[in-house]
Amino acid sequence: MSDNSTATTGKTPADFWFDPLCPWAWMTSRWMLEVEKVRDVEVRWHVMSLAVLNEDRLDELPEEYRELLSKAWGPVRVVIAAQQKHGDEVVGPLYTALGTRFHNRGEGPTREAVLGALQDVGLPAELADFADSEEYDAELRASHKEGIDKVGQDVGTPVIAVPGADGEQIAFFGPVVTPAPKGEEAAKLWDGTLMVASIPGFYEIKRTRTQGPIFD
């Protein structure tokens, strides 16, 4: 869990678990930045890992998705290394820098994109070397487990958790949305998401996606 700095601001903490490789989590994260502007909410960023989530069922996955997962370890390892070495406060900005390059600019999860993102936020270039290092995998797995344990194994990224009426966290996967709503639309989606997520026994609303992520 991130630090408790939000407790002193009076804002509602929203814990957000992401894998920087996922374009849909990226969409949701940009929406959450809009929510911060229109609701009394402050996001606390955490990593989860699509590679960890799927490591025990690779044989069941399509070849194309297995290929994607082979690239998933590097970026999230870089983020967890940055967090361990430079603190929780770097996680959000680094995610923004990585996601902007991976998704908006179409650079993909390359070493060059990672190095560029580190430079964008003033972090040391040597952090990119942790893409191939297992040094902080225990911390990565612990962060992943914290998020996924709140919602179960049959979801993906992102996971969001907020305080419920009884003080216990309410957690959910998603919402999956594109493009990222802004302004009052962002507020309406936030309010509605919290409303349905707070109902005991509520599990899912879903419809077929008819378009891919729209980056803007």
PDB file of C-alpha atoms in Angstrom:
ATOM      1  CA  MET A   1       0.000   0.000   0.000  1.00  0.00           C
ATOM      2  CA  SER A   2       1.160   3.523  -0.637  1.00  0.00           C
ATOM      3  CA  ASP A   3       1.782   5.913   2.193  1.00  0.00           C
ATOM      4  CA  ASN A   4      -1.090   7.529   4.065  1.00  0.00           C
ATOM      5  CA  SER A   5      -0.446  11.074   2.834  1.00  0.00           C
ATOM      6  CA  THR A   6      -3.950  11.323   1.393  1.00  0.00           C
ATOM      7  CA  ALA A   7      -5.393  10.857   4.875  1.00  0.00           C
ATOM      8  CA  THR A   8      -4.119  14.315   5.816  1.00  0.00           C
ATOM      9  CA  THR A   9      -5.571  15.995   2.730  1.00  0.00           C
ATOM     10  CA  GLY A  10      -9.176  15.075   3.462  1.00  0.00           C
ATOM     11  CA  LYS A  11      -9.521  13.547   0.013  1.00  0.00           C
ATOM     12  CA  THR A  12     -10.785  10.038  -0.644  1.00  0.00           C
ATOM     13  CA  PRO A  13      -7.861   7.734  -1.492  1.00  0.00           C
ATOM     14  CA  ALA A  14      -8.348   5.635  -4.615  1.00  0.00           C
ATOM     15  CA  ASP A  15      -5.753   2.871  -4.872  1.00  0.00           C
ATOM     16  CA  PHE A  16      -5.077   2.007  -8.509  1.00  0.00           C
ATOM     17  CA  TRP A  17      -3.171  -1.099  -9.644  1.00  0.00           C
ATOM     18  CA  PHE A  18      -1.848  -1.052 -13.201  1.00  0.00           C
ATOM     19  CA  ASP A  19       0.437  -2.799 -15.635  1.00  0.00           C
ATOM     20  CA  PRO A  20       2.011  -0.133 -17.892  1.00  0.00           C
ATOM     21  CA  LEU A  21       1.740  -2.451 -20.887  1.00  0.00           C
ATOM     22  CA  CYS A  22      -2.074  -2.571 -20.889  1.00  0.00           C
ATOM     23  CA  PRO A  23      -3.756   0.034 -23.144  1.00  0.00           C
ATOM     24  CA  TRP A  24      -7.121  -0.390 -21.401  1.00  0.00           C
ATOM     25  CA  ALA A  25      -5.626   0.245 -17.963  1.00  0.00           C
ATOM     26  CA  TRP A  26      -4.005   3.308 -19.509  1.00  0.00           C
ATOM     27  CA  MET A  27      -7.414   4.577 -20.625  1.00  0.00           C
ATOM     28  CA  THR A  28      -8.822   4.071 -17.121  1.00  0.00           C
ATOM     29  CA  SER A  29      -5.838   5.785 -15.521  1.00  0.00           C
ATOM     30  CA  ARG A  30      -6.314   8.888 -17.677  1.00  0.00           C
ATOM     31  CA  TRP A  31      -9.946   8.946 -16.600  1.00  0.00           C
ATOM     32  CA  MET A  32      -8.830   8.770 -12.964  1.00  0.00           C
ATOM     33  CA  LEU A  33      -6.695  11.876 -13.465  1.00  0.00           C
ATOM     34  CA  GLU A  34      -9.861  13.610 -14.653  1.00  0.00           C
ATOM     35  CA  VAL A  35     -11.744  12.298 -11.611  1.00  0.00           C
ATOM     36  CA  GLU A  36      -9.139  13.943  -9.385  1.00  0.00           C
ATOM     37  CA  LYS A  37     -10.106  17.286 -10.953  1.00  0.00           C
ATOM     38  CA  VAL A  38     -13.869  16.937 -10.480  1.00  0.00           C
ATOM     39  CA  ARG A  39     -14.218  14.899  -7.290  1.00  0.00           C
ATOM     40  CA  ASP A  40     -12.478  15.021  -3.908  1.00  0.00           C
ATOM     41  CA  VAL A  41     -10.295  12.037  -4.787  1.00  0.00           C
ATOM     42  CA  GLU A  42      -6.581  11.369  -4.767  1.00  0.00           C
ATOM     43  CA  VAL A  43      -5.109   8.414  -6.640  1.00  0.00           C
ATOM     44  CA  ARG A  44      -2.426   6.203  -5.092  1.00  0.00           C
ATOM     45  CA  TRP A  45      -0.580   4.234  -7.753  1.00  0.00           C
ATOM     46  CA  HIS A  46       0.540   0.605  -7.458  1.00  0.00           C
ATOM     47  CA  VAL A  47       1.885  -1.965  -9.887  1.00  0.00           C
ATOM     48  CA  MET A  48       0.343  -5.275 -10.798  1.00  0.00           C
ATOM     49  CA  SER A  49       1.630  -7.601 -13.493  1.00  0.00           C
ATOM     50  CA  LEU A  50      -0.093  -9.275 -16.413  1.00  0.00           C
ATOM     51  CA  ALA A  51       2.907 -11.601 -16.615  1.00  0.00           C
ATOM     52  CA  VAL A  52       2.421 -12.722 -13.017  1.00  0.00           C
ATOM     53  CA  LEU A  53      -1.361 -12.963 -13.447  1.00  0.00           C
ATOM     54  CA  ASN A  54      -1.027 -15.307 -16.418  1.00  0.00           C
ATOM     55  CA  GLU A  55       2.160 -17.222 -15.665  1.00  0.00           C
ATOM     56  CA  ASP A  56       0.350 -20.432 -14.649  1.00  0.00           C
ATOM     57  CA  ARG A  57      -1.900 -20.595 -17.708  1.00  0.00           C
ATOM     58  CA  LEU A  58       0.316 -19.619 -20.613  1.00  0.00           C
ATOM     59  CA  ASP A  59      -0.519 -22.839 -22.466  1.00  0.00           C
ATOM     60  CA  GLU A  60      -4.179 -21.796 -22.544  1.00  0.00           C
ATOM     61  CA  LEU A  61      -3.524 -18.407 -24.120  1.00  0.00           C
ATOM     62  CA  PRO A  62      -3.377 -17.460 -27.819  1.00  0.00           C
ATOM     63  CA  GLU A  63       0.117 -17.216 -29.265  1.00  0.00           C
ATOM     64  CA  GLU A  64      -0.288 -13.493 -29.905  1.00  0.00           C
ATOM     65  CA  TYR A  65      -1.084 -12.828 -26.239  1.00  0.00           C
ATOM     66  CA  ARG A  66       1.794 -15.039 -25.066  1.00  0.00           C
ATOM     67  CA  GLU A  67       4.097 -12.930 -27.212  1.00  0.00           C
ATOM     68  CA  LEU A  68       2.740  -9.770 -25.595  1.00  0.00           C
ATOM     69  CA  LEU A  69       3.264 -11.213 -22.124  1.00  0.00           C
ATOM     70  CA  SER A  70       6.882 -11.980 -22.936  1.00  0.00           C
ATOM     71  CA  LYS A  71       7.390  -8.206 -23.110  1.00  0.00           C
ATOM     72  CA  ALA A  72       5.406  -7.486 -19.958  1.00  0.00           C
ATOM     73  CA  TRP A  73       8.068  -8.167 -17.327  1.00  0.00           C
ATOM     74  CA  GLY A  74      10.413  -5.343 -18.275  1.00  0.00           C
ATOM     75  CA  PRO A  75       8.331  -2.175 -17.835  1.00  0.00           C
ATOM     76  CA  VAL A  76       6.687  -3.214 -14.590  1.00  0.00           C
ATOM     77  CA  ARG A  77      10.057  -4.251 -13.154  1.00  0.00           C
ATOM     78  CA  VAL A  78      11.400  -0.803 -13.984  1.00  0.00           C
ATOM     79  CA  VAL A  79       8.479   0.848 -12.202  1.00  0.00           C
ATOM     80  CA  ILE A  80       8.828  -1.276  -9.057  1.00  0.00           C
ATOM     81  CA  ALA A  81      12.588  -0.604  -8.998  1.00  0.00           C
ATOM     82  CA  ALA A  82      11.930   3.133  -9.281  1.00  0.00           C
ATOM     83  CA  GLN A  83       9.450   2.921  -6.420  1.00  0.00           C
ATOM     84  CA  GLN A  84      11.840   0.964  -4.221  1.00  0.00           C
ATOM     85  CA  LYS A  85      14.732   3.325  -4.883  1.00  0.00           C
ATOM     86  CA  HIS A  86      12.982   6.686  -5.149  1.00  0.00           C
ATOM     87  CA  GLY A  87       9.681   6.378  -3.298  1.00  0.00           C
ATOM     88  CA  ASP A  88       5.955   6.048  -3.987  1.00  0.00           C
ATOM     89  CA  GLU A  89       5.737   9.568  -5.353  1.00  0.00           C
ATOM     90  CA  VAL A  90       7.566   8.640  -8.570  1.00  0.00           C
ATOM     91  CA  VAL A  91       5.167   5.852  -9.554  1.00  0.00           C
ATOM     92  CA  GLY A  92       2.370   8.009 -10.990  1.00  0.00           C
ATOM     93  CA  PRO A  93       4.606  10.335 -13.014  1.00  0.00           C
ATOM     94  CA  LEU A  94       6.664   7.430 -14.357  1.00  0.00           C
ATOM     95  CA  TYR A  95       3.498   5.581 -15.358  1.00  0.00           C
ATOM     96  CA  THR A  96       2.312   8.679 -17.217  1.00  0.00           C
ATOM     97  CA  ALA A  97       5.646   8.983 -19.013  1.00  0.00           C
ATOM     98  CA  LEU A  98       5.735   5.294 -19.945  1.00  0.00           C
ATOM     99  CA  GLY A  99       2.108   5.185 -21.033  1.00  0.00           C
ATOM    100  CA  THR A 100       2.426   8.324 -23.135  1.00  0.00           C
ATOM    101  CA  ARG A 101       5.326   6.783 -25.025  1.00  0.00           C
ATOM    102  CA  PHE A 102       3.985   3.211 -25.207  1.00  0.00           C
ATOM    103  CA  HIS A 103       0.425   4.080 -26.175  1.00  0.00           C
ATOM    104  CA  ASN A 104      -0.125   7.675 -27.286  1.00  0.00           C
ATOM    105  CA  ARG A 105       3.105   7.916 -29.268  1.00  0.00           C
ATOM    106  CA  GLY A 106       3.039   4.290 -30.391  1.00  0.00           C
ATOM    107  CA  GLU A 107       6.618   3.594 -29.360  1.00  0.00           C
ATOM    108  CA  GLY A 108       5.698   0.325 -27.626  1.00  0.00           C
ATOM    109  CA  PRO A 109       7.485  -1.195 -24.615  1.00  0.00           C
ATOM    110  CA  THR A 110      10.983  -0.823 -26.033  1.00  0.00           C
ATOM    111  CA  ARG A 111      14.122  -0.087 -24.068  1.00  0.00           C
ATOM    112  CA  GLU A 112      14.364   3.217 -25.914  1.00  0.00           C
ATOM    113  CA  ALA A 113      10.856   4.165 -24.783  1.00  0.00           C
ATOM    114  CA  VAL A 114      11.664   3.209 -21.194  1.00  0.00           C
ATOM    115  CA  LEU A 115      14.854   5.271 -21.267  1.00  0.00           C
ATOM    116  CA  GLY A 116      12.946   8.206 -22.712  1.00  0.00           C
ATOM    117  CA  ALA A 117      10.286   7.953 -20.005  1.00  0.00           C
ATOM    118  CA  LEU A 118      12.897   7.870 -17.257  1.00  0.00           C
ATOM    119  CA  GLN A 119      14.489  10.980 -18.726  1.00  0.00           C
ATOM    120  CA  ASP A 120      11.074  12.651 -18.986  1.00  0.00           C
ATOM    121  CA  VAL A 121      10.578  12.423 -15.222  1.00  0.00           C
ATOM    122  CA  GLY A 122      14.183  12.991 -14.175  1.00  0.00           C
ATOM    123  CA  LEU A 123      14.941   9.454 -13.002  1.00  0.00           C
ATOM    124  CA  PRO A 124      18.306   7.731 -13.544  1.00  0.00           C
ATOM    125  CA  ALA A 125      18.752   5.919 -16.847  1.00  0.00           C
ATOM    126  CA  GLU A 126      20.241   2.907 -15.061  1.00  0.00           C
ATOM    127  CA  LEU A 127      16.782   2.011 -13.787  1.00  0.00           C
ATOM    128  CA  ALA A 128      16.124   0.640 -17.280  1.00  0.00           C
ATOM    129  CA  ASP A 129      18.528  -2.191 -16.491  1.00  0.00           C
ATOM    130  CA  PHE A 130      16.052  -3.564 -13.971  1.00  0.00           C
ATOM    131  CA  ALA A 131      13.843  -4.663 -16.883  1.00  0.00           C
ATOM    132  CA  ASP A 132      15.950  -7.830 -17.002  1.00  0.00           C
ATOM    133  CA  SER A 133      16.542  -8.134 -13.262  1.00  0.00           C
ATOM    134  CA  GLU A 134      14.676 -10.221 -10.699  1.00  0.00           C
ATOM    135  CA  GLU A 135      15.993  -8.110  -7.818  1.00  0.00           C
ATOM    136  CA  TYR A 136      12.623  -6.596  -6.927  1.00  0.00           C
ATOM    137  CA  ASP A 137      10.368  -9.409  -8.147  1.00  0.00           C
ATOM    138  CA  ALA A 138       9.338 -10.205  -4.559  1.00  0.00           C
ATOM    139  CA  GLU A 139       8.122  -6.630  -4.109  1.00  0.00           C
ATOM    140  CA  LEU A 140       6.436  -6.737  -7.514  1.00  0.00           C
ATOM    141  CA  ARG A 141       4.611  -9.941  -6.633  1.00  0.00           C
ATOM    142  CA  ALA A 142       3.582  -8.535  -3.252  1.00  0.00           C
ATOM    143  CA  SER A 143       2.108  -5.400  -4.855  1.00  0.00           C
ATOM    144  CA  HIS A 144       0.348  -7.517  -7.468  1.00  0.00           C
ATOM    145  CA  LYS A 145      -1.048  -9.852  -4.814  1.00  0.00           C
ATOM    146  CA  GLU A 146      -2.349  -6.972  -2.721  1.00  0.00           C
ATOM    147  CA  GLY A 147      -4.417  -5.685  -5.617  1.00  0.00           C
ATOM    148  CA  ILE A 148      -5.570  -8.979  -7.112  1.00  0.00           C
ATOM    149  CA  ASP A 149      -6.533 -10.446  -3.734  1.00  0.00           C
ATOM    150  CA  LYS A 150      -9.152  -7.706  -3.453  1.00  0.00           C
ATOM    151  CA  VAL A 151     -10.974  -8.763  -6.614  1.00  0.00           C
ATOM    152  CA  GLY A 152     -10.003 -12.352  -7.457  1.00  0.00           C
ATOM    153  CA  GLN A 153      -7.969 -14.038 -10.165  1.00  0.00           C
ATOM    154  CA  ASP A 154     -10.467 -13.859 -13.037  1.00  0.00           C
ATOM    155  CA  VAL A 155      -9.891 -10.188 -13.823  1.00  0.00           C
ATOM    156  CA  GLY A 156      -7.070  -8.103 -15.250  1.00  0.00           C
ATOM    157  CA  THR A 157      -5.698  -4.618 -14.911  1.00  0.00           C
ATOM    158  CA  PRO A 158      -6.641  -2.088 -13.649  1.00  0.00           C
ATOM    159  CA  VAL A 159      -7.901  -2.758 -10.135  1.00  0.00           C
ATOM    160  CA  ILE A 160      -9.290   0.156  -8.129  1.00  0.00           C
ATOM    161  CA  ALA A 161     -10.019   0.131  -4.382  1.00  0.00           C
ATOM    162  CA  VAL A 162     -11.756   2.869  -2.380  1.00  0.00           C
ATOM    163  CA  PRO A 163     -13.026   3.089   1.213  1.00  0.00           C
ATOM    164  CA  GLY A 164     -16.547   1.775   1.687  1.00  0.00           C
ATOM    165  CA  ALA A 165     -19.201   3.076   4.053  1.00  0.00           C
ATOM    166  CA  ASP A 166     -18.070   0.652   6.758  1.00  0.00           C
ATOM    167  CA  GLY A 167     -14.415   1.575   6.391  1.00  0.00           C
ATOM    168  CA  GLU A 168     -13.522  -1.582   4.492  1.00  0.00           C
ATOM    169  CA  GLN A 169     -12.249  -1.164   0.956  1.00  0.00           C
ATOM    170  CA  ILE A 170     -14.512  -1.716  -2.029  1.00  0.00           C
ATOM    171  CA  ALA A 171     -12.478  -3.017  -4.962  1.00  0.00           C
ATOM    172  CA  PHE A 172     -13.296  -3.693  -8.594  1.00  0.00           C
ATOM    173  CA  PHE A 173     -11.726  -4.321 -11.995  1.00  0.00           C
ATOM    174  CA  GLY A 174     -12.135  -1.553 -14.550  1.00  0.00           C
ATOM    175  CA  PRO A 175     -14.055   0.337 -15.668  1.00  0.00           C
ATOM    176  CA  VAL A 176     -13.051  -0.409 -19.248  1.00  0.00           C
ATOM    177  CA  VAL A 177     -13.807   2.705 -21.284  1.00  0.00           C
ATOM    178  CA  THR A 178     -12.620   4.602 -24.338  1.00  0.00           C
ATOM    179  CA  PRO A 179     -11.918   7.388 -24.883  1.00  0.00           C
ATOM    180  CA  ALA A 180     -11.173   8.477 -21.323  1.00  0.00           C
ATOM    181  CA  PRO A 181     -14.130  10.622 -20.175  1.00  0.00           C
ATOM    182  CA  LYS A 182     -13.401  14.193 -19.192  1.00  0.00           C
ATOM    183  CA  GLY A 183     -15.103  16.811 -17.050  1.00  0.00           C
ATOM    184  CA  GLU A 184     -18.652  16.061 -16.001  1.00  0.00           C
ATOM    185  CA  GLU A 185     -18.648  12.779 -17.947  1.00  0.00           C
ATOM    186  CA  ALA A 186     -15.686  11.638 -15.845  1.00  0.00           C
ATOM    187  CA  ALA A 187     -17.565  12.582 -12.682  1.00  0.00           C
ATOM    188  CA  LYS A 188     -20.726  10.740 -13.769  1.00  0.00           C
ATOM    189  CA  LEU A 189     -18.797   7.554 -14.518  1.00  0.00           C
ATOM    190  CA  TRP A 190     -17.026   7.751 -11.153  1.00  0.00           C
ATOM    191  CA  ASP A 191     -20.243   8.290  -9.236  1.00  0.00           C
ATOM    192  CA  GLY A 192     -21.992   5.471 -11.062  1.00  0.00           C
ATOM    193  CA  THR A 193     -19.087   3.073 -10.672  1.00  0.00           C
ATOM    194  CA  LEU A 194     -18.981   3.644  -6.930  1.00  0.00           C
ATOM    195  CA  MET A 195     -22.741   3.243  -6.702  1.00  0.00           C
ATOM    196  CA  VAL A 196     -22.849  -0.197  -8.308  1.00  0.00           C
ATOM    197  CA  ALA A 197     -19.596  -1.376  -6.705  1.00  0.00           C
ATOM    198  CA  SER A 198     -20.959  -0.610  -3.242  1.00  0.00           C
ATOM    199  CA  ILE A 199     -23.913  -3.005  -3.632  1.00  0.00           C
ATOM    200  CA  PRO A 200     -23.229  -6.306  -1.799  1.00  0.00           C
ATOM    201  CA  GLY A 201     -23.336  -9.197  -4.225  1.00  0.00           C
ATOM    202  CA  PHE A 202     -22.904  -7.043  -7.330  1.00  0.00           C
ATOM    203  CA  TYR A 203     -20.333  -8.544  -9.685  1.00  0.00           C
ATOM    204  CA  GLU A 204     -20.501  -7.519 -13.301  1.00  0.00           C
ATOM    205  CA  ILE A 205     -21.845  -5.316 -16.064  1.00  0.00           C
ATOM    206  CA  LYS A 206     -20.402  -5.986 -19.499  1.00  0.00           C
ATOM    207  CA  ARG A 207     -20.972  -5.557 -23.234  1.00  0.00           C
ATOM    208  CA  THR A 208     -18.931  -6.408 -26.325  1.00  0.00           C
ATOM    209  CA  ARG A 209     -16.223  -3.889 -27.172  1.00  0.00           C
ATOM    210  CA  THR A 210     -16.803  -2.367 -30.582  1.00  0.00           C
ATOM    211  CA  GLN A 211     -13.676  -0.206 -30.742  1.00  0.00           C
ATOM    212  CA  GLY A 212     -10.138  -0.191 -29.461  1.00  0.00           C
ATOM    213  CA  PRO A 213      -8.515   2.309 -27.127  1.00  0.00           C
ATOM    214  CA  ILE A 214      -8.681   5.899 -28.386  1.00  0.00           C
ATOM    215  CA  PHE A 215      -5.607   7.782 -27.222  1.00  0.00           C
ATOM    216  CA  ASP A 216      -5.792  11.560 -27.044  1.00  0.00           C
TER     217      ASP A 216
END
